[in-house]
Short mmCIF file of C-alpha atoms and ligand atoms in Angstrom, two decimals:
data_model
loop_
_atom_site.label_atom_id
_atom_site.label_comp_id
_atom_site.label_asym_id
_atom_site.label_seq_id
_atom_site.Cartn_x
_atom_site.Cartn_y
_atom_site.Cartn_z
CA MET G 191 128.66 129.96 98.26
CA LYS G 192 127.46 128.67 101.62
CA ASN G 193 124.11 129.85 102.93
CA TYR G 194 124.63 132.23 105.83
CA LEU G 195 123.61 135.47 107.46
CA VAL G 196 125.67 138.25 108.99
CA ARG G 197 124.73 140.82 111.61
CA GLY G 198 126.35 144.23 111.35
CA ILE G 199 126.13 147.67 112.95
CA ASN G 200 127.27 151.17 112.03
CA LYS G 201 130.05 153.02 113.88
CA GLU G 202 127.59 155.13 115.87
CA LYS G 203 125.69 151.96 116.91
CA THR G 204 122.42 153.48 115.74
CA ILE G 205 121.68 151.28 112.71
CA LYS G 206 121.66 147.49 112.72
CA VAL G 207 121.61 145.39 109.55
CA THR G 208 121.17 141.64 109.24
CA ALA G 209 121.79 140.33 105.71
CA ILE G 210 121.12 136.81 104.46
CA PHE G 211 121.91 134.65 101.43
CA ALA G 212 119.95 131.40 101.50
CA PRO G 213 119.03 129.88 98.08
CA ASP G 214 119.61 126.28 99.24
CA VAL G 215 117.38 126.79 102.31
CA VAL G 216 114.55 127.97 100.06
CA ASP G 217 115.18 125.28 97.45
CA GLN G 218 115.04 122.55 100.11
CA ALA G 219 111.63 123.85 101.18
CA ARG G 220 110.51 123.82 97.53
CA ILE G 221 111.63 120.19 97.10
CA TYR G 222 110.07 118.92 100.35
CA HIS G 223 106.73 120.63 99.76
CA LYS G 224 106.64 120.54 95.92
CA LEU G 225 106.04 124.30 96.01
CA SER G 226 104.85 126.22 92.94
CA PRO G 227 107.13 129.12 91.86
CA THR G 228 104.98 131.76 93.60
CA ALA G 229 104.60 129.59 96.71
CA THR G 230 108.41 129.13 96.69
CA ALA G 231 108.79 132.91 96.85
CA ALA G 232 106.18 133.26 99.65
CA MET G 233 107.69 130.45 101.72
CA GLY G 234 111.27 131.54 100.95
CA ARG G 235 110.68 135.12 102.08
CA THR G 236 109.04 133.89 105.29
CA LEU G 237 111.87 131.42 105.99
CA MET G 238 114.51 134.14 105.54
CA GLY G 239 112.58 136.64 107.66
CA GLY G 240 112.26 133.97 110.34
CA LEU G 241 115.99 133.17 110.21
CA ILE G 242 116.84 136.87 110.65
CA VAL G 243 114.47 137.37 113.61
CA ALA G 244 115.67 134.12 115.23
CA ALA G 245 119.29 135.26 114.85
CA GLN G 246 118.47 138.36 116.91
CA MET G 247 117.24 136.34 119.90
CA LYS G 248 119.66 136.06 122.82
CA ASN G 249 120.05 132.40 123.76
CA LYS G 250 120.78 129.31 121.69
CA GLY G 251 117.69 127.52 123.01
CA ASP G 252 115.29 130.36 122.15
CA SER G 253 112.78 129.44 119.47
CA LEU G 254 110.55 131.36 117.12
CA SER G 255 107.55 130.68 114.94
CA VAL G 256 106.08 132.97 112.29
CA HIS G 257 102.44 132.46 111.34
CA ILE G 258 101.03 134.18 108.27
CA ASP G 259 97.28 133.85 107.93
CA GLY G 260 96.27 135.63 104.73
CA ASP G 261 92.95 135.51 102.90
CA GLY G 262 94.54 134.23 99.66
CA PRO G 263 94.40 130.69 98.20
CA LEU G 264 97.84 129.72 99.57
CA GLY G 265 96.40 129.42 103.09
CA LYS G 266 98.41 129.48 106.27
CA ILE G 267 102.22 129.70 106.21
CA LEU G 268 104.06 128.50 109.30
CA VAL G 269 107.80 128.81 109.80
CA THR G 270 109.59 127.69 112.93
CA GLY G 271 113.21 127.68 114.01
CA LYS G 272 115.70 128.08 116.82
CA ASN G 273 118.42 130.61 117.42
CA ASN G 274 120.97 128.26 115.78
CA GLY G 275 120.48 128.96 112.06
CA GLU G 276 118.12 126.04 111.48
CA ILE G 277 114.60 126.55 110.20
CA LYS G 278 111.67 124.63 108.73
CA GLY G 279 108.31 125.57 107.28
CA TYR G 280 104.86 124.40 106.25
CA VAL G 281 102.24 125.85 103.94
CA ALA G 282 98.60 124.78 103.60
CA ASN G 283 98.32 124.73 99.78
CA PRO G 284 101.86 124.42 98.35
CA GLN G 285 100.82 124.00 94.72
CA VAL G 286 98.79 127.19 94.44
CA ASP G 287 100.35 129.53 91.85
CA ALA G 288 99.50 132.83 90.15
CA PRO G 289 100.34 134.52 86.83
CA LEU G 290 103.35 136.86 86.90
CA LYS G 291 102.65 140.51 87.67
CA ALA G 292 102.86 143.11 84.89
CA ASN G 293 106.45 143.89 85.95
CA GLY G 294 107.47 140.24 85.52
CA LYS G 295 107.68 139.55 89.29
CA LEU G 296 106.06 136.64 91.12
CA ASP G 297 102.69 137.72 92.53
CA VAL G 298 103.25 136.71 96.15
CA SER G 299 100.47 138.86 97.63
CA GLY G 300 98.18 137.39 94.94
CA ILE G 301 98.33 133.99 96.65
CA VAL G 302 99.05 135.03 100.27
CA GLY G 303 96.23 137.58 100.25
CA GLU G 304 96.39 141.27 101.10
CA HIS G 305 94.34 140.93 104.27
CA GLY G 306 95.05 138.82 107.31
CA THR G 307 97.56 138.66 110.13
CA MET G 308 101.22 137.97 110.84
CA THR G 309 101.93 136.51 114.28
CA LEU G 310 105.36 135.95 115.82
CA VAL G 311 105.63 133.61 118.80
CA MET G 312 108.95 133.70 120.66
CA ASP G 313 109.81 131.14 123.29
CA LEU G 314 112.60 132.71 125.34
CA GLY G 315 112.55 130.07 128.08
CA LEU G 316 110.20 132.13 130.26
CA LYS G 317 106.91 130.89 131.68
CA GLU G 318 104.88 132.28 128.80
CA PRO G 319 106.02 132.80 125.20
CA TYR G 320 106.04 136.34 123.81
CA VAL G 321 103.33 136.77 121.15
CA GLY G 322 103.18 139.72 118.74
CA LYS G 323 100.46 140.05 116.12
CA VAL G 324 99.92 142.64 113.38
CA SER G 325 97.60 142.97 110.39
CA LEU G 326 99.19 142.23 107.02
CA LEU G 327 100.31 145.39 105.22
CA SER G 328 100.51 143.98 101.69
CA GLY G 329 100.92 140.20 101.82
CA GLU G 330 104.30 140.59 100.09
CA ILE G 331 105.99 139.34 103.32
CA ALA G 332 108.93 141.78 103.50
CA ASP G 333 106.57 144.76 103.98
CA ASP G 334 104.71 142.75 106.57
CA PHE G 335 107.87 142.05 108.58
CA ALA G 336 108.75 145.77 108.41
CA GLN G 337 105.28 146.66 109.66
CA TYR G 338 105.70 144.10 112.47
CA PHE G 339 108.98 145.68 113.65
CA VAL G 340 107.43 149.16 113.63
CA GLN G 341 104.14 148.25 115.31
CA SER G 342 105.15 145.49 117.68
CA ASP G 343 108.72 146.50 118.57
CA GLN G 344 108.50 150.28 117.82
CA VAL G 345 111.65 149.96 115.70
CA PRO G 346 111.59 151.81 112.34
CA SER G 347 112.82 149.25 109.81
CA ALA G 348 113.47 148.55 106.16
CA VAL G 349 113.07 144.95 105.02
CA ALA G 350 113.80 143.38 101.63
CA LEU G 351 113.45 139.65 100.98
CA GLY G 352 113.71 138.23 97.47
CA VAL G 353 113.57 134.83 95.78
CA LEU G 354 114.50 134.30 92.13
CA VAL G 355 113.07 131.15 90.55
CA GLU G 356 114.48 129.50 87.39
CA LYS G 357 112.37 128.26 84.46
CA ASP G 358 112.70 124.69 85.81
CA HIS G 359 111.28 126.08 89.14
CA SER G 360 114.53 125.60 91.08
CA VAL G 361 115.75 128.50 93.21
CA LYS G 362 118.47 130.54 91.52
CA ASP G 363 118.94 133.17 94.20
CA ALA G 364 117.42 134.05 97.54
CA GLY G 365 118.48 136.71 99.97
CA GLY G 366 117.63 139.92 101.73
CA TYR G 367 118.10 142.12 104.72
CA VAL G 368 116.48 143.67 107.76
CA LEU G 369 117.71 147.17 108.62
CA GLN G 370 116.67 148.64 111.97
CA MET G 371 117.06 152.16 113.35
CA MET G 372 117.96 152.27 117.02
CA PRO G 373 117.05 155.17 119.31
CA GLY G 374 119.52 158.01 118.78
CA ALA G 375 119.79 157.68 115.00
CA THR G 376 120.21 161.22 113.62
CA GLU G 377 118.19 162.63 110.73
CA GLU G 378 121.36 162.64 108.65
CA GLU G 379 121.94 158.93 109.31
CA VAL G 380 118.32 158.18 108.41
CA ASP G 381 118.68 160.14 105.14
CA GLN G 382 121.93 158.34 104.26
CA VAL G 383 120.46 154.92 104.89
CA GLU G 384 117.29 155.72 102.93
CA LYS G 385 119.45 156.70 99.97
CA ALA G 386 121.53 153.51 100.35
CA VAL G 387 118.35 151.41 100.32
CA GLN G 388 117.21 153.14 97.11
CA ASP G 389 120.61 152.79 95.43
CA LEU G 390 120.70 149.09 96.23
CA GLY G 391 117.66 148.35 94.06
CA GLN G 392 116.08 144.89 93.91
CA VAL G 393 117.69 142.55 96.42
CA THR G 394 117.45 139.47 94.14
CA ASP G 395 119.46 141.30 91.47
CA TYR G 396 122.08 142.18 94.07
CA PHE G 397 123.21 138.60 94.59
CA LYS G 398 123.18 137.88 90.83
CA GLU G 399 126.29 140.05 90.67
CA GLY G 400 128.16 137.67 93.00
CA LYS G 401 128.01 139.94 96.03
CA THR G 402 127.90 138.60 99.59
CA PRO G 403 125.87 139.39 102.73
CA GLU G 404 128.94 141.22 104.08
CA ASP G 405 128.92 143.44 100.96
CA LEU G 406 125.23 144.08 101.52
CA VAL G 407 125.81 145.24 105.11
CA GLN G 408 128.62 147.54 103.96
CA ASP G 409 126.64 148.96 101.04
CA LEU G 410 123.77 149.82 103.38
CA LEU G 411 126.07 151.32 106.05
CA GLY G 412 128.22 153.34 103.66
CA GLY G 413 131.23 151.02 104.03
CA GLN G 414 131.51 151.91 107.74
CA GLY G 415 129.84 148.82 109.16
CA GLU G 416 131.24 146.44 111.73
CA ILE G 417 130.36 142.75 111.23
CA LEU G 418 129.31 141.41 114.63
CA GLU G 419 128.50 137.84 113.72
CA LYS G 420 128.28 135.34 110.87
CA ARG G 421 126.27 132.14 111.03
CA GLU G 422 125.41 129.38 108.62
CA VAL G 423 121.73 128.75 107.95
CA SER G 424 119.97 125.59 106.81
CA TYR G 425 116.55 124.03 106.31
CA ARG G 426 116.43 121.27 108.88
CA CYS G 427 113.59 119.21 110.24
CA ASP G 428 114.19 117.63 113.61
CA CYS G 429 111.30 115.17 113.49
CA SER G 430 111.83 111.64 114.81
CA ARG G 431 109.88 108.44 115.39
CA ALA G 432 109.95 109.16 119.12
CA LYS G 433 108.30 112.59 118.58
CA VAL G 434 105.62 111.08 116.33
CA GLU G 435 104.97 108.41 118.99
CA ASP G 436 104.54 111.17 121.57
CA SER G 437 101.98 112.94 119.39
CA LEU G 438 100.08 109.65 118.88
CA LEU G 439 100.15 109.02 122.64
CA SER G 440 98.78 112.51 123.27
CA MET G 441 95.65 111.54 121.29
CA GLY G 442 94.69 109.31 124.23
CA PRO G 443 93.63 105.65 124.42
CA ASP G 444 90.11 106.13 123.01
CA GLN G 445 91.25 107.67 119.73
CA LEU G 446 94.24 105.30 119.41
CA GLY G 447 91.90 102.34 119.96
CA GLU G 448 89.64 103.67 117.22
CA ILE G 449 92.54 103.90 114.72
CA LEU G 450 93.58 100.36 115.64
CA ARG G 451 90.04 99.00 115.15
CA GLU G 452 89.22 100.90 111.97
CA ASP G 453 92.56 101.03 110.09
CA GLY G 454 94.68 98.41 111.86
CA GLU G 455 97.81 100.45 111.05
CA ALA G 456 98.87 104.06 110.62
CA GLU G 457 101.18 106.15 108.49
CA VAL G 458 102.07 109.60 109.79
CA ALA G 459 103.60 112.18 107.42
CA CYS G 460 105.76 114.98 108.86
CA TYR G 461 104.39 118.48 108.22
CA PHE G 462 107.84 119.93 107.58
CA CYS G 463 109.82 117.39 105.54
CA ASP G 464 109.29 114.36 103.30
CA LYS G 465 109.52 111.71 106.02
CA THR G 466 106.67 109.32 106.82
CA TYR G 467 106.50 107.08 109.85
CA ALA G 468 104.70 103.73 109.54
CA PHE G 469 103.06 102.05 112.54
CA SER G 470 102.05 98.37 112.28
CA LYS G 471 99.22 96.73 114.22
CA GLU G 472 101.76 95.56 116.83
CA ASP G 473 103.25 99.10 117.10
CA LEU G 474 99.78 100.57 117.65
CA GLU G 475 98.91 97.91 120.24
CA GLY G 476 102.12 98.80 122.10
CA LEU G 477 101.24 102.51 121.96
CA LEU G 478 97.68 101.83 123.11
CA ALA G 479 99.01 99.93 126.14
CA ARG G 480 101.31 102.87 126.94
CA ALA G 481 98.49 105.39 126.47
CA LYS G 482 96.25 103.42 128.85
CA LYS G 483 99.01 103.38 131.48
CA LEU G 484 99.52 107.15 131.08
CA ASN G 485 95.78 107.67 131.56
CA ASP G 486 95.63 105.65 134.78
ZN1 LIG J 287 110.22 116.13 109.48
#
């Protein structure tokens, strides 16, 4: 099955659900970053949460980044994407792992940390980006997104994000949903949806049964949902030699000159994928000349 998300809404237009199925997105992140099983779950949940939030932005050019700064050994998680279904991520210590919890689940909060912050930065093409920051609720990621929607957007929400890792560490299943109550939701609707969330159980088990994101929306909305949109999602890094050159130029002539004198060449690894960009002595001399001109 392709990796995609769907956005749906109930008949009364009081409850919105976005559901995602994205095992290949998460597995690509695992391969690029050589993630441990627990780090795969932490990164995968953040990537899927980011894809769902990005899908709710209005314009195709809008972009989003999610920063999770927990006090655990995994270190900072950064996920960034546009409102086009493409996302990429970075984590400080990708190989950090933890023993399984007593219930057999991956101990995500054990490596993310239970204290810290989640920050969402949204670039909507305005002068300043919109920045929302909340304290981590549990470090399990889904809870933290839910807390973000409640505190930052004042939207009561239920969030489930799950990643199932095989014995060989590949990603077997990954999916989840964000359910949001709009103003005007009645108590009865809230009760119904709370029951539906409970009946659904673990979201990773849901997709094991061959169900789809559309099924998930309908199960949460009592079969009365309207699917508003479906979009494919992918892990994609848009790095290029030109962008790396720009970042080298931004270091300025002094620092570039120092690299040229001390190392004579440079190799720059992308933060988000497995590409490296090599710069020879001649390349660096060319860049240094350009940097000097820019500084004039
Ligand atoms: Zn890249």
